[in-house]
Short mmCIF file of C-alpha atoms in Angstrom, two decimals:
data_model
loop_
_atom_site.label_atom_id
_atom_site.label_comp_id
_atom_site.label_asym_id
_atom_site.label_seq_id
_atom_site.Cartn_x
_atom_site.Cartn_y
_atom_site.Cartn_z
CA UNK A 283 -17.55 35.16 -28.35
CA UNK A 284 -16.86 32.07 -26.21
CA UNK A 285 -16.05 28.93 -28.51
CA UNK A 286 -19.43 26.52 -27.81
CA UNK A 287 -18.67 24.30 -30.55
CA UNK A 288 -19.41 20.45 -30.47
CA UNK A 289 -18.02 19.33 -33.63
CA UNK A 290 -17.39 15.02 -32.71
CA UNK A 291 -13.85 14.67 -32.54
CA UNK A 292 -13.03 11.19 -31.34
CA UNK A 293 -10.61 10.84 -28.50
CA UNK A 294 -10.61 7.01 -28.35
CA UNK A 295 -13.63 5.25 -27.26
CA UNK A 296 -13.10 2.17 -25.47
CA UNK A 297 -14.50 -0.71 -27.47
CA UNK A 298 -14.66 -2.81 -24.41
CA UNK A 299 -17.61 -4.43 -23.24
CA UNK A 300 -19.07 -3.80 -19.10
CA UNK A 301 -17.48 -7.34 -19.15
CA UNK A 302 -14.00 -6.08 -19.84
CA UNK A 303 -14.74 -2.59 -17.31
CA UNK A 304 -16.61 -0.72 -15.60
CA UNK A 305 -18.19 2.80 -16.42
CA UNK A 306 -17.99 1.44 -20.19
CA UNK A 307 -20.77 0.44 -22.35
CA UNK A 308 -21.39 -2.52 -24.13
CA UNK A 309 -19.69 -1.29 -27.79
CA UNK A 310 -20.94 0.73 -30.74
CA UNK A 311 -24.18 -1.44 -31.51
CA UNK A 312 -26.28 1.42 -30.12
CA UNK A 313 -26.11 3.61 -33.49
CA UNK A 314 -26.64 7.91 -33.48
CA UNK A 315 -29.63 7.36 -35.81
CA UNK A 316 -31.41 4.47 -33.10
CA UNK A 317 -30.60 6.74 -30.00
CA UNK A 318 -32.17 10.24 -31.88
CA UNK A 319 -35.60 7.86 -32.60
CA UNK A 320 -35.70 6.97 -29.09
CA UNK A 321 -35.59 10.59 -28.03
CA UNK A 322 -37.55 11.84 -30.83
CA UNK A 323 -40.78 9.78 -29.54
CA UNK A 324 -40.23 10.42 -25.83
CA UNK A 325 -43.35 12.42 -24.27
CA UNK A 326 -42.17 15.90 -23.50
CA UNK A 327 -43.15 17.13 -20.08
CA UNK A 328 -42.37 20.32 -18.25
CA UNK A 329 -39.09 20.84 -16.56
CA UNK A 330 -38.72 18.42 -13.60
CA UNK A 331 -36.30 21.34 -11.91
CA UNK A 332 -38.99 23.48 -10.57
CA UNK A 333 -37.10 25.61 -7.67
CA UNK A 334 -36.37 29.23 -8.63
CA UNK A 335 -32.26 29.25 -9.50
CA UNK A 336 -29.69 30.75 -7.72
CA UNK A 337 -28.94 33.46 -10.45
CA UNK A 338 -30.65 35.62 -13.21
CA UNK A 339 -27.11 34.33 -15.69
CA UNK A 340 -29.21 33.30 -19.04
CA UNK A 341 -28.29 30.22 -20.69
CA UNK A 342 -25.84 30.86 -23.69
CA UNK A 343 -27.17 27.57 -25.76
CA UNK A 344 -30.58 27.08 -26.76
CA UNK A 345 -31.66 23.81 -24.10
CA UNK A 346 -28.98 24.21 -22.16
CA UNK A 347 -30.60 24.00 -18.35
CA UNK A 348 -34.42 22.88 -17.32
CA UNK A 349 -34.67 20.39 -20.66
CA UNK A 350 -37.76 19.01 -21.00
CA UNK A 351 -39.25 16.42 -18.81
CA UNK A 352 -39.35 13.04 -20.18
CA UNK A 353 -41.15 9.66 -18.32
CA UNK A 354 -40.06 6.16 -18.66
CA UNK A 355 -42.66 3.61 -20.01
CA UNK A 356 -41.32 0.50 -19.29
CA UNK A 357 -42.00 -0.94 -15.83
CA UNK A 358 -38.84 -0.93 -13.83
CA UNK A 359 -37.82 -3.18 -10.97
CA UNK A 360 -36.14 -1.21 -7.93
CA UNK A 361 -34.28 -3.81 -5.98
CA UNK A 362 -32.13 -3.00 -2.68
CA UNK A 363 -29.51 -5.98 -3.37
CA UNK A 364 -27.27 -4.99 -0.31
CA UNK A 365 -27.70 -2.34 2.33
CA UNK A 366 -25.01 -3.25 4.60
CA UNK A 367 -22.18 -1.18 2.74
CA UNK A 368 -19.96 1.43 4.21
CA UNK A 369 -20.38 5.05 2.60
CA UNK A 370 -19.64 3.32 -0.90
CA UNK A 371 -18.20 5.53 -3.23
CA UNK A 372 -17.55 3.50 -6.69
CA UNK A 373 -18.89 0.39 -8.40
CA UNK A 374 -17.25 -1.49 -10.78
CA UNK A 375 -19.03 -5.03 -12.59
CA UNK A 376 -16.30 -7.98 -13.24
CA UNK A 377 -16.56 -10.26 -15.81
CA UNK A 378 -18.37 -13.14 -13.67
CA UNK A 379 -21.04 -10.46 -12.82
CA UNK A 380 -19.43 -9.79 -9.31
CA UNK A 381 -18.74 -6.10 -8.52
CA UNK A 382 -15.45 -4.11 -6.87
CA UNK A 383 -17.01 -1.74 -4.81
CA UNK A 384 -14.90 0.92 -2.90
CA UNK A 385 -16.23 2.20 0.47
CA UNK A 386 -14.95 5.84 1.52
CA UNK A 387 -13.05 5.08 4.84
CA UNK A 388 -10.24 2.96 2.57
CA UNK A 389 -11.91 -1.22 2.13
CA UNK A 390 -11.96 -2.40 -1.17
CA UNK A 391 -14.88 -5.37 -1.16
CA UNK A 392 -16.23 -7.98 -3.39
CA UNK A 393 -20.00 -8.17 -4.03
CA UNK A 394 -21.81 -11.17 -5.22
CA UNK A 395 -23.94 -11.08 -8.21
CA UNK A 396 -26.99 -10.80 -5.89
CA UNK A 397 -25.45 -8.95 -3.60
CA UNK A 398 -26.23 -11.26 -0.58
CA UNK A 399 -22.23 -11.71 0.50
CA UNK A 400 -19.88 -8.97 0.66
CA UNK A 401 -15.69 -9.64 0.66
CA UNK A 402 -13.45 -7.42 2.00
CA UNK A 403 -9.69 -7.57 -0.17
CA UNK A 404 -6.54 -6.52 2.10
CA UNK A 405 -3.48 -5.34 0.37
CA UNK A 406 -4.64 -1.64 -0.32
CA UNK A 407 -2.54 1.49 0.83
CA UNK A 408 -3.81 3.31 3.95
CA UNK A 409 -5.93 6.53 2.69
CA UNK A 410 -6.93 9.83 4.37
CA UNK A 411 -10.56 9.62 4.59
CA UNK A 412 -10.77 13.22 5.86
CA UNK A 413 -13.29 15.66 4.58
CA UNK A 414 -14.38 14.31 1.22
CA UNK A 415 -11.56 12.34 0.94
CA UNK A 416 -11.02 8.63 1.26
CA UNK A 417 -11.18 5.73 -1.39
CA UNK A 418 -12.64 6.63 -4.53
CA UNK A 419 -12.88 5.53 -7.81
CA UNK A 420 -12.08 1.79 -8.79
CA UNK A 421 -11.44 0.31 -12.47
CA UNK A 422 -10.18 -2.92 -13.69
CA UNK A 423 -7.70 -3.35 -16.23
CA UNK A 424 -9.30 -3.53 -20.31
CA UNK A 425 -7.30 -7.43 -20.34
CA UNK A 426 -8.51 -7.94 -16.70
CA UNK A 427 -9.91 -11.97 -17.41
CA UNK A 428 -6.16 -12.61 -18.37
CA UNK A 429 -4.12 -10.31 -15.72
CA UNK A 430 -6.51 -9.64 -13.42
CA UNK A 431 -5.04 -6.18 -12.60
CA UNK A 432 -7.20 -3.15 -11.15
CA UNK A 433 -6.97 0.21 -10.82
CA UNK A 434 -8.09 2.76 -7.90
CA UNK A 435 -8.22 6.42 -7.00
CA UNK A 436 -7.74 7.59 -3.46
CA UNK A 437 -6.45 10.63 -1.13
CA UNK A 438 -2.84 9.74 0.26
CA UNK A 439 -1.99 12.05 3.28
CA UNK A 440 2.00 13.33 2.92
CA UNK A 441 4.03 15.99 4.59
CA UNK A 442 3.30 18.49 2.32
CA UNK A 443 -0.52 18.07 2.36
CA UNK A 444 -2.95 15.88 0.54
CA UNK A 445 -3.10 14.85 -2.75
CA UNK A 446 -5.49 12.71 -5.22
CA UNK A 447 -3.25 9.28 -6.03
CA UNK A 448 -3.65 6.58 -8.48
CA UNK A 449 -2.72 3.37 -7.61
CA UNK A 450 -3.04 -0.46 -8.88
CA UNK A 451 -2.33 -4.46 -8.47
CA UNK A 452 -3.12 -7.21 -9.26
CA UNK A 453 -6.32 -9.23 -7.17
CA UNK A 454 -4.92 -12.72 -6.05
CA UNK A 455 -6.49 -15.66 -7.45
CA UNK A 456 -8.69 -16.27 -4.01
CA UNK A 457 -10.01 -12.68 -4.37
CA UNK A 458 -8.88 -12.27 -1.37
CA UNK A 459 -5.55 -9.66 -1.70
CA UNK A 460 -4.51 -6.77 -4.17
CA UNK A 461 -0.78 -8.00 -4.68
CA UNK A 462 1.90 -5.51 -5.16
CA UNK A 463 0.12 -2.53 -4.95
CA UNK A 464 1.81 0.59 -6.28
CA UNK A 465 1.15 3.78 -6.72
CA UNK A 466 1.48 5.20 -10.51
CA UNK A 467 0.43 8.51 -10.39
CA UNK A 468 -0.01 11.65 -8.24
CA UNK A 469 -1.62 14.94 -8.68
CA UNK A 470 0.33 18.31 -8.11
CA UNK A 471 0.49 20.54 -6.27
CA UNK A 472 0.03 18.78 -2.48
CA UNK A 473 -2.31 20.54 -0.20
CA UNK A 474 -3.18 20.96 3.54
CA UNK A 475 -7.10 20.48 2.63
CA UNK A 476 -9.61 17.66 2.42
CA UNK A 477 -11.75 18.53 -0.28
CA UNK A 478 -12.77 18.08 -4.33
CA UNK A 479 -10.30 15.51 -4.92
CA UNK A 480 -12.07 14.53 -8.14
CA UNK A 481 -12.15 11.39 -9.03
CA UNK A 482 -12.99 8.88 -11.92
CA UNK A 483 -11.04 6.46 -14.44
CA UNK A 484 -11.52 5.14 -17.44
CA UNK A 485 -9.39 3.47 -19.86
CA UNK A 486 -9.00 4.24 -23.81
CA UNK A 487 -9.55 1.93 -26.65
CA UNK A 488 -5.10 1.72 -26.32
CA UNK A 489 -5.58 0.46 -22.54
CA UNK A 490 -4.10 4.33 -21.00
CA UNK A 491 -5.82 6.00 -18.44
CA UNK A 492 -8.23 9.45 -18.23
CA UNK A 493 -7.99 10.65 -14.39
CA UNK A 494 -10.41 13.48 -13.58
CA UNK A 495 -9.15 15.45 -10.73
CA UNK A 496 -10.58 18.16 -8.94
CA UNK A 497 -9.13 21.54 -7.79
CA UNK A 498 -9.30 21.19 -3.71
CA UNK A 499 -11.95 24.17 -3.48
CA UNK A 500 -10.39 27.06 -1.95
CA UNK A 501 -9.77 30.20 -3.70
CA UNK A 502 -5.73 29.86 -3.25
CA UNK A 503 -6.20 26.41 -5.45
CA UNK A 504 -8.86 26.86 -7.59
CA UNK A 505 -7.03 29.15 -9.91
CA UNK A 506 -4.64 26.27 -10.60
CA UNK A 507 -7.39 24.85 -12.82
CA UNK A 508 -6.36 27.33 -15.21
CA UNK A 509 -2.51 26.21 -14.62
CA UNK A 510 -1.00 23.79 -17.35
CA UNK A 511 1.64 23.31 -14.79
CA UNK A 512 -0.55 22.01 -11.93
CA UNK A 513 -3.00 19.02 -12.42
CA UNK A 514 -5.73 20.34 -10.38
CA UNK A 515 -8.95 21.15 -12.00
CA UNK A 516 -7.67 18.66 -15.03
CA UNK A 517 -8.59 15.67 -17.13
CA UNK A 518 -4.77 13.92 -17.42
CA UNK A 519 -4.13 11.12 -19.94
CA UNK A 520 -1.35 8.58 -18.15
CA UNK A 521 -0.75 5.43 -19.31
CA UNK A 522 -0.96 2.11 -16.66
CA UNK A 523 2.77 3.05 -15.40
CA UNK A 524 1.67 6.51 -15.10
CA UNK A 525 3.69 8.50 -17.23
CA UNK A 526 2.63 11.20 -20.07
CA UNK A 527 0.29 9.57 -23.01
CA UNK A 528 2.26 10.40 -25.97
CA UNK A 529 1.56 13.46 -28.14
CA UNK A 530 -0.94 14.74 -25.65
CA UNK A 531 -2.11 18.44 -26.70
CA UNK A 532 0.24 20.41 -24.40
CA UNK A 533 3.31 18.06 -25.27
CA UNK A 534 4.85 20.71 -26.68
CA UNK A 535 4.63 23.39 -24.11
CA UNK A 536 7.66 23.56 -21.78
CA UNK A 537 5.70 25.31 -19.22
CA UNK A 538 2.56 22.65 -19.01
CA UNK A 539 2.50 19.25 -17.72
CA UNK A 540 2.64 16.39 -20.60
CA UNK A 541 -0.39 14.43 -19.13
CA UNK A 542 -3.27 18.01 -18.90
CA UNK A 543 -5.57 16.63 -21.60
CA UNK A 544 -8.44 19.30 -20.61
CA UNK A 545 -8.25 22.07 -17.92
CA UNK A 546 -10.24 24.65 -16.02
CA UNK A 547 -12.75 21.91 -14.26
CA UNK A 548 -14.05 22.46 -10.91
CA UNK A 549 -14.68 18.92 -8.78
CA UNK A 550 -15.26 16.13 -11.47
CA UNK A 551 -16.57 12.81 -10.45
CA UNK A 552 -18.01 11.84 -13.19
CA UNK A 553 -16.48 10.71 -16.33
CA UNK A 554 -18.13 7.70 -19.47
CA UNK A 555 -17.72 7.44 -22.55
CA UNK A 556 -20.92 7.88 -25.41
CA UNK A 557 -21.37 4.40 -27.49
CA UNK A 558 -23.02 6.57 -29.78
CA UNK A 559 -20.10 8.90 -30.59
CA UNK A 560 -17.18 7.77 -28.82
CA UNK A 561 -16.89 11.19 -27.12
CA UNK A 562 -15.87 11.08 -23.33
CA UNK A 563 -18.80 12.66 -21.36
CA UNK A 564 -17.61 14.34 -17.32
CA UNK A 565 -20.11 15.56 -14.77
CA UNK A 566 -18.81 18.15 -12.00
CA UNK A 567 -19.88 19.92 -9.28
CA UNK A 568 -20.72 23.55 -9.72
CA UNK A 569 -20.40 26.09 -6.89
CA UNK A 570 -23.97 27.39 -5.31
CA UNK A 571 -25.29 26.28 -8.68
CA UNK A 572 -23.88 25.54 -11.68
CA UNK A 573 -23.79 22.20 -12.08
CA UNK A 574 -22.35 20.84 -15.41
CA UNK A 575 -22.38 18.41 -17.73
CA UNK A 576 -19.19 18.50 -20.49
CA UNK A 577 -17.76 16.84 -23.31
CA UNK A 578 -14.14 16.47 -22.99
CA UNK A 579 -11.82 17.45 -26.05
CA UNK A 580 -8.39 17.76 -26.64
CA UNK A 581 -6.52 21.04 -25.15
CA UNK A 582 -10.06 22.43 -24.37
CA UNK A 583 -10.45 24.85 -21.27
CA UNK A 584 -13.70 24.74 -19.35
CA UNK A 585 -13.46 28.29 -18.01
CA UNK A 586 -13.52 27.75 -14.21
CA UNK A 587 -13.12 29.54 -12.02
CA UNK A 588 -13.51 32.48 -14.67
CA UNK A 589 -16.67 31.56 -15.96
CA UNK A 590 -19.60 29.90 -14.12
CA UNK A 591 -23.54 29.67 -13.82
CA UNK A 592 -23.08 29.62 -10.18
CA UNK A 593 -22.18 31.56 -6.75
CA UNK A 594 -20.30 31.50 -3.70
CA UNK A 595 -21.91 29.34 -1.05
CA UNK A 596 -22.33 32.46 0.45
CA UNK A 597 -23.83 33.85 -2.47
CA UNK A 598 -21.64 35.91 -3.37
CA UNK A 599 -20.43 36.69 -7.00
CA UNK A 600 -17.35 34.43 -8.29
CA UNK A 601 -14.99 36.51 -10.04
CA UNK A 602 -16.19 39.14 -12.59
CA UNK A 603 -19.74 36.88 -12.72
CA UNK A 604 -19.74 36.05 -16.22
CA UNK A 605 -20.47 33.03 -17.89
CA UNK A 606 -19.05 33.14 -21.71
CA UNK A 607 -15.61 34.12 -22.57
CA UNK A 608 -13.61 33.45 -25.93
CA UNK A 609 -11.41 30.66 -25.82
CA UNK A 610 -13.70 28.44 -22.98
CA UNK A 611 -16.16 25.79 -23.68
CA UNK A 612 -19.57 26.27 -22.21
CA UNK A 613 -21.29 23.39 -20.71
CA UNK A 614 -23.56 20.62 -22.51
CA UNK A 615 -25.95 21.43 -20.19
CA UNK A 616 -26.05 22.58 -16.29
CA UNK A 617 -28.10 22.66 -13.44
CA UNK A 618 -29.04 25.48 -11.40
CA UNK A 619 -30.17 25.00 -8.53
CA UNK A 620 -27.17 21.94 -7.71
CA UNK A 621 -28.27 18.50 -7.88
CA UNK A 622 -24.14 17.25 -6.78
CA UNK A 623 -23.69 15.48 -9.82
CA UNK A 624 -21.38 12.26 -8.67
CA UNK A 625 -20.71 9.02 -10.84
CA UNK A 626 -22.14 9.13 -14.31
CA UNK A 627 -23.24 6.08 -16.90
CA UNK A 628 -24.09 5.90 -20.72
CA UNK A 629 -27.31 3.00 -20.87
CA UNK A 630 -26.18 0.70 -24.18
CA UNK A 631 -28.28 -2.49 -23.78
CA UNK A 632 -31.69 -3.05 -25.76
CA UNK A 633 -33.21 -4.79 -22.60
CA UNK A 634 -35.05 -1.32 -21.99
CA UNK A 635 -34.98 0.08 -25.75
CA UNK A 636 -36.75 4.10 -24.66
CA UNK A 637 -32.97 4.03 -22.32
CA UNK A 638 -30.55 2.97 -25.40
CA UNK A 639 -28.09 6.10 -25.56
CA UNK A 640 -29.40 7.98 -22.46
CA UNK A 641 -26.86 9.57 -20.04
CA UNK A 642 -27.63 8.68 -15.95
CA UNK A 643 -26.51 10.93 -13.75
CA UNK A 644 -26.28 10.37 -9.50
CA UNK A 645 -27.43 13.25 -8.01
CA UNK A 646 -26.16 13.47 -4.29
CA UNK A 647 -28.06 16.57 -3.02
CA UNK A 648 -30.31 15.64 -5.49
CA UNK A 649 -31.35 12.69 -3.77
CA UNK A 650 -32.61 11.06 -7.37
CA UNK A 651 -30.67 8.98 -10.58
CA UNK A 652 -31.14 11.81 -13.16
CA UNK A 653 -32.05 10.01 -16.94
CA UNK A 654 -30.69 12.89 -19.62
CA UNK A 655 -31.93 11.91 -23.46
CA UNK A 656 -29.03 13.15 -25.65
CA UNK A 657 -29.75 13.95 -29.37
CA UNK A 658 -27.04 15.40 -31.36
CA UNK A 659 -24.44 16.11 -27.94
CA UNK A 660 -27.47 18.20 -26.78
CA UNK A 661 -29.53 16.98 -23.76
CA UNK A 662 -33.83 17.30 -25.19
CA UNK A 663 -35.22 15.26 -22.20
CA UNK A 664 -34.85 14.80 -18.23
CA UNK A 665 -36.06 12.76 -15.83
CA UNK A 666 -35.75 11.75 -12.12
CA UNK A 667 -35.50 8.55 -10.80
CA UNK A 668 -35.67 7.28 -7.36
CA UNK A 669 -36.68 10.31 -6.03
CA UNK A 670 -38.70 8.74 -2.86
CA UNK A 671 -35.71 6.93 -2.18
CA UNK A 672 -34.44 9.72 -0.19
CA UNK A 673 -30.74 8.60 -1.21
CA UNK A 674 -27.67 10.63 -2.14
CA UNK A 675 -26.83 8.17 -5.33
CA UNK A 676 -22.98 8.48 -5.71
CA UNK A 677 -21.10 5.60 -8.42
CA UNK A 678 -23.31 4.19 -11.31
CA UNK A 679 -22.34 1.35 -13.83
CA UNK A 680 -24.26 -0.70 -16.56
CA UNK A 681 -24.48 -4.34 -15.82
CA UNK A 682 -24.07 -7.00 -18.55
CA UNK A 683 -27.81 -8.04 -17.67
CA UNK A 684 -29.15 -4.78 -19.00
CA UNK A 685 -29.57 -3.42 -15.42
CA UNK A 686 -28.28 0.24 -14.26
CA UNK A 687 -26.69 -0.34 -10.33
CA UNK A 688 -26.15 2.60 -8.30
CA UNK A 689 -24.56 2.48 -4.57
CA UNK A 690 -25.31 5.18 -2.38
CA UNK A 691 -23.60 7.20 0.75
CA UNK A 692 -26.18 5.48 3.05
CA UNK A 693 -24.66 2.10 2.09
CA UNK A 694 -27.28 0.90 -0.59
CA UNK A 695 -26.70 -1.38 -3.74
CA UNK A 696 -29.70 -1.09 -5.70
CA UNK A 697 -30.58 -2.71 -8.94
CA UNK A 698 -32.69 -0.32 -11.80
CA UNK A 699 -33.70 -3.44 -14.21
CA UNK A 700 -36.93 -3.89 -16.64
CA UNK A 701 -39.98 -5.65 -15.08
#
């Protein structure tokens, strides 16, 4: 029987605040016991999924698609702070409330608080912005107020093919250059495709990096995902020169990269850490359904392309269609039909107390901000938000102000705050 334990085994929670960076939450005040109460008096509602699936697959974990529907109670503001951006793909809060926002097609810009002025920074590499490629993810350093250093994901074109890069520098004291910008890590193998690049960072209570990184989509790379010698389809722990994090679970194996901290992920771009557990949470896409949400542990394969609750775009079977197999972690939960799960963000602020704990989820297909209630690593509660927006919602982050902000492909910063 396929392992589907969720025993809590910390991997190291960053303690920073959404001061210190982005796609972090603001510490460990939000206890287990307060986020389970929240849940526990939520209004149940039917399933807000309710399109037949793709598949007859059944669910191997009791709740583990179509959770019950849940409704927020508190008045929310919807604000449109800035509608000028560029196909942004990441959003990052600084410390003065500004925000680093990537946009796809390789500018790295500065957003005021409000959102009224927008900055671009010069100084970045060129990217390929082919396909779904382009510049991606953006982080700032855990000790950023002191050094001021930042960290980005992008796809760098080379001879041999494409490949998902991280890179960093350090923003000039005008905000107006990334200075010395070098690139620190690259994935392997290289290839001649533009497509599920991954990517999201986050950084580690230590100050090393997590790197999701997808597995380019075609059937000649996907299998790499279950490769420990490739880092496509992986979660890789590197620390800000790039190299191998110490003692990492496949350290030991001669025939494995040093930095594979999780394996057999599809197109991850999604990746928080839980406040309330200190567990780090990833959201990727599935194929024609399948959709999933995972908890990422140590040495822990997550089965594709052998197992999956989805199908070909063509509908067609994937592999020998199962969907359990010993030795591979099933999903927290998944969605079938897809939703495109993109950036994902743990809520930590008692500004809107029913949110404290709850997982948000941008949904590109979608077209909503999916609000998951998570009791005991198990999602008991969904909702959509934003729906009528008509939006494909791609990089959340918290905001020190108790506000969720979410940028969009069609160029949107909008502002999810309490009435």
């Amino acid at each position: 029987m396929r392992s589907i334990s969720y025993k809590t085994m910390v991997i190291g929670m960053t303690f920073l605040s959404a001061t210190a960076a982005c796609n972090s939450d603001t510490g460990l005040s939000g206890s287990a016991e307060q986020t389970d109460s929240a849940a526990s008096d939520t209004t149940k509602l039917p399933p807000v999924e309710t399109n037949a699936p793709n598949t007859e697959y059944k669910a191997a974990l009791e709740g583990q698609t179509r959770a019950p529907g849940v409704k927020t109670n508190t008045a929310l503001s919807i604000e449109v702070l800035n509608s000028t951006l560029k196909n942004p793909w990441a959003i990052c809060p600084l410390p003065d409330g500004r925000f680093l926002v990537t946009q796809k097609a390789g500018t790295l810009v500065l957003v005021s608080a409000d959102g009224a002025t927008v900055k671009n920074i010069a100084g970045l590499p060129k990217v390929t912005a082919e396909g779904q490629g382009g510049l991606l993810d953006v982080n700032i350093d855990p000790q950023f107020a002191s050094n001021r250093m930042v960290y980005w994901s992008y796809s760098e074109e080379t001879n041999e093919g494409t490949v998902t890069a991280i890179a960093k520098g350090k923003l000039s004291a005008n905000d107006n250059t990334m200075e010395n910008p070098v690139v620190i890590y690259r994935a392997s193998p290289r290839f001649k495709g533009y497509l599920h690049y991954g990517s999201r960072i986050v950084f580690d209570k230590e100050g090393n990096l997590f790197v999701s990184i997808g597995e380019r989509s075609t059937k000649e790379t996907r299998v790499k995902a279950q490769d420990l010698d490739a880092t496509l389809g992986k979660i890789v722990h590197i620390t800000k020169e790039g190299k191998a994090v110490a003692n990492g679970p496949f350290a030991s194996n001669a025939k494995a990269k040093p930095e594979v901290y999780a394996y057999g992920i599809r197109n991850p771009q999604g990746l928080a850490w839980n406040p309330s557990t200190g567990d780090l949470w990833e959201a990727e896409f599935g194929p024609r359904g399948g959709d999933e949400i995972n908890i990422i542990r140590a040495g822990k394969n997550y089965g594709w392309p052998i197992i999956t609750y989805g199908l070909e775009y063509s509908g067609e079977k994937i592999g020998d269609a199962i969907q359990q197999k010993e030795g591979m972690e099933q999903p927290v939960y998944y969605w079938d039909p897809s939703i495109s799960p993109s950036g994902i963000a743990f809520y930590n602020s008692d500004v809107i107390p029913e949110w404290k704990g709850n997982l948000f989820v941008g949904a590109l297909s979608g077209t909503h901000i999916a609000r998951l209630v998570i009791k005991d690593d198990k999602v008991v509660g969904e909702e959509r938000l934003l729906k009528d927006k008509g939006e494909r919602f791609r990089g959340l982050a918290p905001g020190q102000d108790g506000a969720l902000y979410a940028v969009t492909d069609g160029g949107k910063l909008f502002k999810i705050s309490k009435k």
